Amino acid sequence: MKNNFDFAIFYAFITRDKILQRRVVMKEKIKNFCKKNFVALIMVLSVLLVIALVALVVQVNKAKAEVENAKIVLQGMKEENIELEQKLLALFDDKQEFLAKDVTKEQVNMENSTPLFTNVPEGKLYEEVEAALADRYKINELIVKAQSYFDYQDKTNALFTQRVLNGSDVAKDLVIRKDLLSEDLAFVDDLFEQTPFNEKVKGLVNIAKTQ
C-alpha cells in the first residue's frame, strides 16, 4: 500500500514537471512567434510607408510639372493674344462697325481656338490664367465677327457685276447680275441685329431686289 502511495507521489511530481516544461516551451514558442510577427509587421509597415512617400513625391512632382506647364502655356497665350488682337484691329475701321478696305479672305481666315489649362492652383497664376482666357474669348468673338462680315460683304458683292461694298464705302454704279436668283438674296434674312454694317447690307440687297 505504501509503495502504491509513493508511486503516486512520484508520478504526480513527474507529471507536474512535464506540465511546467510544456508551459515553458509554450511560452517560448509564443514569445518567438510574437517576435517574428512583430518583425514582419514592422517590415510591412515600412514597405507601406515607403510606398506612401513615393506616391506623395510623385503627386508633388506632378503638381509642380502642371504648374510649370500652365506657366508656359499662359505665356504663349499672352503673346498670341497680343499678336491676334493687332491683326484683328487692322481688319476693322476705328469703330469696328465695318471691315477695313480691301480685306482679303486670307486675312480673316484665323483659327478660333482656346488653350486648355488643367489643375491650375488658386492664387496669382490662376488669376492670370482667367484674365488671359477672358482676353482670348473676346478675341475669338472678334474673329467670328470679322469672318461673318467678310462673308456677308462677299455675298452682297456677288449680287452685282462689280464690287459695290468695300469696308464702309459703297460704289456709285450699282448694276445687278442678269442671272441673279431669289436664293442669292436669302442670306439677308439672317441679319437680325440693327448695326451699321447690317443696315448697309440690307440696303444694297433691297436695291438688288428692286432693279
Backbone as CSV, one residue per row, in Angstrom:
resi,resn,N_x,N_y,N_z,CA_x,CA_y,CA_z,C_x,C_y,C_z
1,MET,0.830,-1.209,0.000,0.000,0.000,0.000,0.858,1.250,0.000
2,LYS,1.917,1.177,0.807,2.850,2.294,0.869,3.523,2.506,-0.451
3,ASN,3.896,1.415,-1.110,4.583,1.525,-2.418,3.684,2.225,-3.439
4,ASN,2.401,1.861,-3.393,1.466,2.497,-4.324,1.362,3.998,-4.053
5,PHE,1.383,4.336,-2.766,1.295,5.753,-2.412,2.533,6.511,-2.862
6,ASP,3.692,5.890,-2.644,4.954,6.530,-3.091,4.985,6.692,-4.605
7,PHE,4.483,5.689,-5.296,4.462,5.761,-6.774,3.552,6.897,-7.244
8,ALA,2.451,7.016,-6.561,1.510,8.068,-6.936,2.113,9.441,-6.736
9,ILE,2.850,9.553,-5.592,3.511,10.839,-5.342,4.576,11.105,-6.401
10,PHE,5.347,10.088,-6.735,6.407,10.224,-7.748,5.811,10.600,-9.112
11,TYR,4.712,9.941,-9.436,4.048,10.200,-10.715,3.505,11.636,-10.763
12,ALA,3.029,12.080,-9.650,2.485,13.437,-9.596,3.579,14.464,-9.831
13,PHE,4.774,14.212,-9.188,5.901,15.118,-9.392,6.356,15.124,-10.843
14,ILE,6.430,13.928,-11.439,6.848,13.813,-12.844,5.865,14.563,-13.738
15,THR,4.593,14.345,-13.490,3.557,14.995,-14.310,3.629,16.510,-14.163
16,ARG,3.847,16.960,-12.929,3.952,18.407,-12.705,5.140,18.995,-13.447
17,ASP,6.273,18.286,-13.404,7.477,18.772,-14.111,7.232,18.859,-15.618
18,LYS,6.528,17.845,-16.141,6.248,17.850,-17.571,5.338,19.028,-17.956
19,ILE,4.343,19.214,-17.084,3.420,20.330,-17.349,4.166,21.669,-17.327
20,LEU,5.064,21.806,-16.315,5.833,23.038,-16.215,6.743,23.219,-17.425
21,GLN,7.362,22.081,-17.865,8.237,22.138,-19.037,7.452,22.544,-20.290
22,ARG,6.233,21.935,-20.395,5.385,22.269,-21.544,4.996,23.739,-21.525
23,ARG,4.706,24.256,-20.337,4.357,25.661,-20.214,5.516,26.559,-20.632
24,VAL,6.712,26.149,-20.188,7.904,26.924,-20.547,8.115,26.904,-22.061
25,VAL,7.962,25.689,-22.641,8.138,25.554,-24.094,7.083,26.370,-24.839
26,MET,5.840,26.294,-24.334,4.755,27.030,-24.968,4.993,28.542,-24.892
27,LYS,5.436,29.009,-23.728,5.741,30.429,-23.574,6.838,30.868,-24.527
28,GLU,7.846,29.987,-24.674,8.966,30.307,-25.562,8.499,30.389,-27.017
29,LYS,7.626,29.431,-27.371,7.092,29.435,-28.740,6.268,30.692,-29.000
30,ILE,5.427,31.018,-28.002,4.609,32.229,-28.144,5.486,33.471,-28.256
31,LYS,6.548,33.486,-27.423,7.467,34.618,-27.446,8.143,34.753,-28.808
32,ASN,8.626,33.603,-29.334,9.281,33.620,-30.649,8.306,34.006,-31.754
33,PHE,7.075,33.497,-31.626,6.048,33.818,-32.626,5.767,35.321,-32.655
34,CYS,5.664,35.893,-31.441,5.412,37.327,-31.348,6.571,38.128,-31.926
35,LYS,7.801,37.659,-31.652,8.977,38.354,-32.181,8.969,38.341,-33.702
36,LYS,8.718,37.137,-34.272,8.715,37.010,-35.722,7.617,37.872,-36.344
37,ASN,6.424,37.813,-35.774,5.318,38.595,-36.315,5.520,40.087,-36.123
38,PHE,6.157,40.475,-35.035,6.451,41.888,-34.808,7.411,42.409,-35.870
39,VAL,8.436,41.589,-36.159,9.400,41.957,-37.202,8.698,42.048,-38.559
40,ALA,7.820,41.055,-38.825,7.094,41.066,-40.091,6.182,42.286,-40.189
41,LEU,5.539,42.592,-39.059,4.648,43.758,-39.036,5.430,45.046,-39.294
42,ILE,6.589,45.145,-38.654,7.443,46.317,-38.872,7.853,46.418,-40.332
43,MET,8.176,45.284,-40.939,8.586,45.271,-42.346,7.431,45.712,-43.251
44,VAL,6.237,45.186,-42.956,5.066,45.552,-43.759,4.780,47.044,-43.635
45,LEU,4.814,47.541,-42.395,4.573,48.966,-42.179,5.626,49.820,-42.871
46,SER,6.862,49.352,-42.861,7.954,50.084,-43.518,7.729,50.155,-45.021
47,VAL,7.309,49.019,-45.607,7.040,48.975,-47.042,5.892,49.917,-47.402
48,LEU,4.825,49.878,-46.592,3.682,50.753,-46.836,4.074,52.220,-46.716
49,LEU,4.929,52.526,-45.741,5.386,53.901,-45.558,6.196,54.375,-46.757
50,VAL,7.062,53.495,-47.259,7.872,53.829,-48.439,6.973,54.081,-49.647
51,ILE,5.965,53.201,-49.821,5.032,53.355,-50.944,4.285,54.684,-50.837
52,ALA,3.836,55.011,-49.619,3.113,56.265,-49.403,3.998,57.469,-49.701
53,LEU,5.268,57.397,-49.269,6.192,58.504,-49.516,6.473,58.668,-50.999
54,VAL,6.636,57.542,-51.693,6.888,57.587,-53.142,5.672,58.198,-53.856
55,ALA,4.467,57.757,-53.456,3.251,58.298,-54.064,3.128,59.800,-53.817
56,LEU,3.498,60.226,-52.603,3.438,61.649,-52.260,4.421,62.452,-53.100
57,VAL,5.621,61.929,-53.265,6.646,62.603,-54.074,6.189,62.710,-55.526
58,VAL,5.609,61.612,-56.040,5.117,61.607,-57.418,4.020,62.647,-57.597
59,GLN,3.098,62.712,-56.608,1.993,63.667,-56.676,2.507,65.105,-56.638
60,VAL,3.469,65.358,-55.749,4.036,66.705,-55.635,4.746,67.098,-56.929
61,ASN,5.523,66.170,-57.488,6.230,66.449,-58.742,5.254,66.673,-59.897
62,LYS,4.144,65.902,-59.883,3.138,66.067,-60.928,2.498,67.448,-60.826
63,ALA,2.184,67.861,-59.592,1.585,69.180,-59.388,2.532,70.287,-59.844
64,LYS,3.828,70.138,-59.503,4.822,71.129,-59.925,4.917,71.186,-61.447
65,ALA,4.905,69.992,-62.077,5.001,69.934,-63.536,3.795,70.601,-64.190
66,GLU,2.594,70.386,-63.610,1.389,71.001,-64.155,1.440,72.522,-64.032
67,VAL,1.966,73.000,-62.920,2.091,74.450,-62.722,3.071,75.038,-63.737
68,GLU,4.215,74.374,-63.917,5.212,74.855,-64.871,4.650,74.835,-66.288
69,ASN,3.900,73.774,-66.613,3.288,73.693,-67.942,2.266,74.804,-68.135
70,ALA,1.487,75.083,-67.072,0.496,76.159,-67.148,1.173,77.503,-67.389
71,LYS,2.323,77.716,-66.748,3.054,78.973,-66.938,3.527,79.120,-68.379
72,ILE,4.003,78.009,-68.959,4.485,78.044,-70.344,3.328,78.328,-71.307
73,VAL,2.201,77.600,-71.101,1.030,77.796,-71.961,0.489,79.215,-71.807
74,LEU,0.472,79.697,-70.568,-0.034,81.047,-70.295,0.793,82.103,-71.010
75,GLN,2.113,81.975,-70.927,2.984,82.946,-71.582,2.772,82.931,-73.098
76,GLY,2.642,81.710,-73.641,2.404,81.591,-75.083,1.075,82.200,-75.487
77,MET,0.044,82.017,-74.651,-1.260,82.571,-74.971,-1.254,84.089,-74.876
78,LYS,-0.546,84.650,-73.902,-0.461,86.106,-73.779,0.161,86.709,-75.029
79,GLU,1.257,86.120,-75.481,1.927,86.621,-76.677,1.036,86.473,-77.905
80,GLU,0.341,85.324,-77.990,-0.548,85.093,-79.126,-1.744,86.040,-79.095
81,ASN,-2.245,86.336,-77.887,-3.367,87.278,-77.756,-2.998,88.649,-78.306
82,ILE,-1.802,89.114,-77.963,-1.349,90.427,-78.435,-1.231,90.436,-79.959
83,GLU,-0.657,89.371,-80.506,-0.478,89.275,-81.954,-1.827,89.219,-82.683
84,LEU,-2.747,88.392,-82.171,-4.062,88.266,-82.803,-4.858,89.564,-82.717
85,GLU,-4.779,90.218,-81.564,-5.519,91.467,-81.383,-5.044,92.528,-82.372
86,GLN,-3.737,92.622,-82.570,-3.197,93.593,-83.517,-3.670,93.297,-84.943
87,LYS,-3.661,92.011,-85.324,-4.116,91.633,-86.659,-5.604,91.926,-86.846
88,LEU,-6.383,91.627,-85.801,-7.828,91.816,-85.905,-8.213,93.286,-85.971
89,LEU,-7.577,94.102,-85.144,-7.894,95.532,-85.158,-7.604,96.151,-86.522
90,ALA,-6.626,95.589,-87.212,-6.289,96.099,-88.544,-7.339,95.716,-89.589
91,LEU,-8.226,94.768,-89.250,-9.252,94.332,-90.203,-10.510,95.191,-90.150
92,PHE,-10.634,96.022,-89.118,-11.837,96.833,-88.937,-11.515,98.323,-89.040
93,ASP,-12.586,99.101,-89.165,-12.413,100.548,-89.074,-12.242,100.932,-87.604
94,ASP,-12.100,102.203,-87.346,-11.806,102.650,-85.977,-12.902,102.281,-84.977
95,LYS,-14.151,102.290,-85.423,-15.272,101.978,-84.525,-15.653,100.499,-84.537
96,GLN,-14.975,99.717,-85.372,-15.266,98.295,-85.544,-16.695,98.052,-86.025
97,GLU,-17.205,99.022,-86.806,-18.554,98.888,-87.362,-18.523,98.247,-88.744
98,PHE,-17.387,98.397,-89.441,-17.215,97.831,-90.774,-15.818,97.232,-90.873
99,LEU,-15.661,96.388,-91.875,-14.315,95.922,-92.186,-13.508,97.078,-92.760
100,ALA,-12.208,96.971,-92.656,-11.353,97.944,-93.322,-11.423,97.703,-94.833
101,LYS,-10.926,98.633,-95.602,-10.963,98.481,-97.047,-9.990,97.387,-97.503
102,ASP,-10.418,96.685,-98.557,-9.579,95.705,-99.244,-9.126,94.543,-98.348
103,VAL,-9.944,94.166,-97.401,-9.640,92.994,-96.569,-9.840,91.731,-97.408
104,THR,-8.913,90.796,-97.290,-8.981,89.563,-98.081,-9.442,88.382,-97.225
105,LYS,-9.825,87.316,-97.901,-10.282,86.116,-97.203,-9.156,85.506,-96.371
106,GLU,-7.947,85.579,-96.909,-6.804,85.030,-96.183,-6.585,85.757,-94.855
107,GLN,-6.867,87.042,-94.813,-6.668,87.825,-93.599,-7.660,87.446,-92.497
108,VAL,-8.874,87.131,-92.867,-9.885,86.789,-91.855,-9.881,85.296,-91.531
109,ASN,-9.108,84.534,-92.276,-9.065,83.084,-92.054,-8.147,82.761,-90.873
110,MET,-8.613,83.066,-89.676,-7.865,82.804,-88.437,-8.526,81.671,-87.668
111,GLU,-7.720,80.934,-86.945,-8.250,79.818,-86.160,-8.856,80.330,-84.863
112,ASN,-10.076,79.911,-84.619,-10.780,80.283,-83.386,-10.545,79.190,-82.350
113,SER,-9.557,79.389,-81.480,-9.191,78.339,-80.524,-8.856,78.932,-79.165
114,THR,-8.910,78.077,-78.146,-8.575,78.480,-76.783,-7.712,77.396,-76.147
115,PRO,-6.525,77.734,-75.618,-5.672,76.742,-74.963,-6.371,76.093,-73.778
116,LEU,-5.997,74.847,-73.493,-6.601,74.109,-72.385,-5.671,74.130,-71.178
117,PHE,-6.220,74.529,-70.035,-5.472,74.525,-68.783,-6.091,73.491,-67.842
118,THR,-5.237,72.718,-67.140,-5.732,71.709,-66.202,-5.064,71.869,-64.846
119,ASN,-5.879,71.736,-63.797,-5.386,71.721,-62.410,-4.517,72.932,-62.064
120,VAL,-4.963,74.108,-62.451,-4.239,75.331,-62.082,-4.609,75.689,-60.645
121,PRO,-3.638,75.784,-59.730,-3.953,76.071,-58.321,-4.456,77.492,-58.125
122,GLU,-5.244,77.677,-57.066,-5.734,79.009,-56.725,-4.558,79.935,-56.409
123,GLY,-4.696,81.194,-56.756,-3.643,82.156,-56.469,-3.395,83.077,-57.645
124,LYS,-2.228,83.697,-57.660,-1.893,84.668,-58.702,-1.902,84.044,-60.087
125,LEU,-1.332,82.831,-60.205,-1.288,82.166,-61.507,-2.695,81.903,-62.028
126,TYR,-3.575,81.470,-61.159,-4.969,81.202,-61.542,-5.636,82.474,-62.054
127,GLU,-5.405,83.580,-61.371,-5.997,84.857,-61.777,-5.447,85.301,-63.130
128,GLU,-4.162,85.081,-63.366,-3.564,85.445,-64.653,-4.151,84.591,-65.775
129,VAL,-4.357,83.311,-65.486,-4.950,82.414,-66.487,-6.371,82.863,-66.826
130,GLU,-7.149,83.195,-65.800,-8.525,83.646,-66.013,-8.550,84.927,-66.856
131,ALA,-7.656,85.853,-66.577,-7.598,87.110,-67.327,-7.214,86.861,-68.787
132,ALA,-6.228,85.995,-69.000,-5.784,85.692,-70.364,-6.878,84.968,-71.144
133,LEU,-7.617,84.077,-70.471,-8.718,83.373,-71.131,-9.846,84.342,-71.501
134,ALA,-10.114,85.309,-70.608,-11.139,86.315,-70.905,-10.745,87.123,-72.139
135,ASP,-9.464,87.471,-72.247,-8.979,88.193,-73.426,-9.136,87.337,-74.681
136,ARG,-8.833,86.022,-74.537,-8.938,85.139,-75.703,-10.385,84.991,-76.152
137,TYR,-11.330,84.938,-75.227,-12.743,84.838,-75.600,-13.170,86.065,-76.414
138,LYS,-12.720,87.257,-75.999,-13.041,88.479,-76.733,-12.425,88.439,-78.131
139,ILE,-11.200,87.934,-78.203,-10.515,87.826,-79.498,-11.254,86.838,-80.401
140,ASN,-11.689,85.712,-79.834,-12.427,84.724,-80.627,-13.730,85.316,-81.159
141,GLU,-14.392,86.122,-80.342,-15.619,86.788,-80.788,-15.317,87.750,-81.935
142,LEU,-14.184,88.425,-81.857,-13.795,89.352,-82.917,-13.437,88.603,-84.202
143,ILE,-12.843,87.421,-84.053,-12.533,86.586,-85.221,-13.820,86.192,-85.931
144,VAL,-14.795,85.752,-85.142,-16.090,85.359,-85.711,-16.755,86.551,-86.398
145,LYS,-16.653,87.717,-85.782,-17.241,88.932,-86.364,-16.584,89.272,-87.695
146,ALA,-15.263,89.220,-87.746,-14.543,89.538,-88.984,-14.912,88.559,-90.092
147,GLN,-14.965,87.275,-89.754,-15.303,86.260,-90.752,-16.744,86.417,-91.233
148,SER,-17.638,86.751,-90.294,-19.045,86.951,-90.661,-19.217,88.171,-91.558
149,TYR,-18.568,89.267,-91.187,-18.644,90.480,-92.001,-18.109,90.232,-93.409
150,PHE,-16.997,89.529,-93.490,-16.409,89.266,-94.804,-17.350,88.405,-95.637
151,ASP,-17.958,87.401,-95.003,-18.869,86.501,-95.723,-20.071,87.274,-96.272
152,TYR,-20.677,88.124,-95.441,-21.843,88.895,-95.888,-21.447,89.954,-96.921
153,GLN,-20.290,90.535,-96.759,-19.814,91.508,-97.744,-19.589,90.821,-99.086
154,ASP,-19.013,89.622,-99.030,-18.731,88.865,-100.249,-20.037,88.466,-100.955
155,LYS,-21.031,88.033,-100.168,-22.324,87.652,-100.750,-23.044,88.868,-101.345
156,THR,-22.897,89.999,-100.671,-23.516,91.228,-101.196,-22.882,91.633,-102.521
157,ASN,-21.573,91.615,-102.586,-20.875,91.978,-103.824,-21.200,91.018,-104.963
158,ALA,-21.501,89.753,-104.589,-21.812,88.749,-105.616,-23.149,89.016,-106.297
159,LEU,-23.952,89.916,-105.750,-25.248,90.245,-106.355,-25.092,91.197,-107.531
160,PHE,-23.940,91.852,-107.617,-23.724,92.897,-108.622,-22.610,92.494,-109.584
161,THR,-22.510,93.249,-110.636,-21.498,92.938,-111.663,-20.093,93.348,-111.228
162,GLN,-20.001,94.194,-110.210,-18.706,94.598,-109.690,-18.804,94.753,-108.164
163,ARG,-17.668,94.913,-107.531,-17.685,95.082,-106.087,-18.345,96.411,-105.724
164,VAL,-19.355,96.316,-104.880,-20.089,97.524,-104.506,-19.853,97.915,-103.041
165,LEU,-19.457,96.936,-102.227,-19.228,97.211,-100.805,-17.784,96.872,-100.458
166,ASN,-17.056,97.910,-100.040,-15.650,97.730,-99.666,-15.433,98.457,-98.350
167,GLY,-15.522,97.700,-97.256,-15.490,98.344,-95.949,-16.793,99.092,-95.736
168,SER,-16.694,100.378,-95.473,-17.907,101.199,-95.316,-18.262,101.933,-96.606
169,ASP,-17.405,101.814,-97.627,-17.634,102.525,-98.891,-18.578,101.735,-99.791
170,VAL,-19.483,102.462,-100.440,-20.416,101.859,-101.392,-20.175,102.484,-102.757
171,ALA,-20.086,101.637,-103.783,-19.836,102.124,-105.144,-21.039,102.930,-105.664
172,LYS,-20.762,103.815,-106.583,-21.827,104.660,-107.133,-22.654,103.911,-108.169
173,ASP,-21.997,103.184,-109.040,-22.709,102.462,-110.093,-23.089,101.068,-109.591
174,LEU,-24.382,100.828,-109.442,-24.878,99.553,-108.923,-25.653,98.827,-110.009
175,VAL,-25.046,97.829,-110.584,-25.683,97.050,-111.650,-25.747,95.603,-111.206
176,ILE,-26.946,95.057,-111.079,-27.073,93.677,-110.598,-26.773,92.693,-111.724
177,ARG,-26.440,91.478,-111.343,-26.191,90.425,-112.324,-27.497,90.019,-112.991
178,LYS,-27.417,89.686,-114.268,-28.602,89.277,-115.009,-29.088,87.900,-114.582
179,ASP,-28.172,87.034,-114.129,-28.557,85.668,-113.751,-28.879,85.552,-112.265
180,LEU,-29.206,86.673,-111.634,-29.460,86.682,-110.195,-30.723,85.890,-109.862
181,LEU,-30.647,85.049,-108.825,-31.774,84.248,-108.380,-32.243,84.722,-107.008
182,SER,-33.491,84.400,-106.689,-34.032,84.799,-105.380,-33.250,84.138,-104.242
183,GLU,-32.728,82.946,-104.501,-31.944,82.261,-103.473,-30.683,83.036,-103.109
184,ASP,-30.172,83.818,-104.073,-28.956,84.596,-103.832,-29.193,85.728,-102.832
185,LEU,-30.462,86.084,-102.632,-30.801,87.182,-101.728,-31.210,86.704,-100.340
186,ALA,-31.336,85.401,-100.172,-31.897,84.845,-98.928,-31.019,85.102,-97.707
187,PHE,-29.723,85.300,-97.914,-28.808,85.452,-96.762,-29.156,86.660,-95.905
188,VAL,-29.832,87.651,-96.503,-30.145,88.872,-95.768,-31.103,88.597,-94.607
189,ASP,-31.853,87.490,-94.687,-32.801,87.149,-93.625,-32.091,86.768,-92.319
190,ASP,-30.801,86.496,-92.398,-30.041,86.132,-91.191,-29.545,87.350,-90.419
191,LEU,-29.709,88.534,-91.001,-29.202,89.746,-90.361,-30.274,90.353,-89.463
192,PHE,-30.310,89.906,-88.223,-31.355,90.338,-87.292,-30.994,91.642,-86.573
193,GLU,-29.726,91.763,-86.174,-29.320,92.933,-85.380,-29.300,94.199,-86.243
194,GLN,-29.658,95.303,-85.603,-29.609,96.593,-86.287,-28.254,97.249,-86.033
195,THR,-27.304,96.925,-86.894,-25.965,97.510,-86.812,-25.699,98.276,-88.101
196,PRO,-24.772,99.225,-88.093,-24.455,99.968,-89.326,-24.105,99.036,-90.488
197,PHE,-23.359,97.977,-90.215,-22.977,97.042,-91.272,-24.209,96.324,-91.824
198,ASN,-25.027,95.772,-90.929,-26.222,95.044,-91.375,-27.171,95.934,-92.167
199,GLU,-27.357,97.156,-91.709,-28.273,98.069,-92.397,-27.768,98.412,-93.798
200,LYS,-26.452,98.553,-93.926,-25.898,98.878,-95.247,-26.044,97.687,-96.188
201,VAL,-25.835,96.476,-95.671,-26.003,95.273,-96.492,-27.466,95.125,-96.909
202,LYS,-28.381,95.330,-95.965,-29.819,95.232,-96.278,-30.218,96.242,-97.349
203,GLY,-29.655,97.434,-97.268,-29.968,98.451,-98.264,-29.537,98.035,-99.647
204,LEU,-28.360,97.448,-99.765,-27.854,97.003,-101.065,-28.667,95.820,-101.590
205,VAL,-29.079,94.942,-100.692,-29.910,93.797,-101.112,-31.258,94.278,-101.613
206,ASN,-31.816,95.279,-100.955,-33.106,95.845,-101.399,-32.995,96.462,-102.792
207,ILE,-31.847,97.089,-103.047,-31.606,97.659,-104.382,-31.568,96.535,-105.426
208,ALA,-30.909,95.441,-105.058,-30.834,94.305,-105.991,-32.200,93.696,-106.228
209,LYS,-33.043,93.723,-105.208,-34.404,93.167,-105.380,-35.262,94.017,-106.302
210,THR,-35.074,95.307,-106.245,-35.968,96.224,-106.990,-35.488,96.534,-108.413
211,GLN,-34.251,96.244,-108.682,-33.746,96.564,-110.054,-34.309,95.570,-111.068
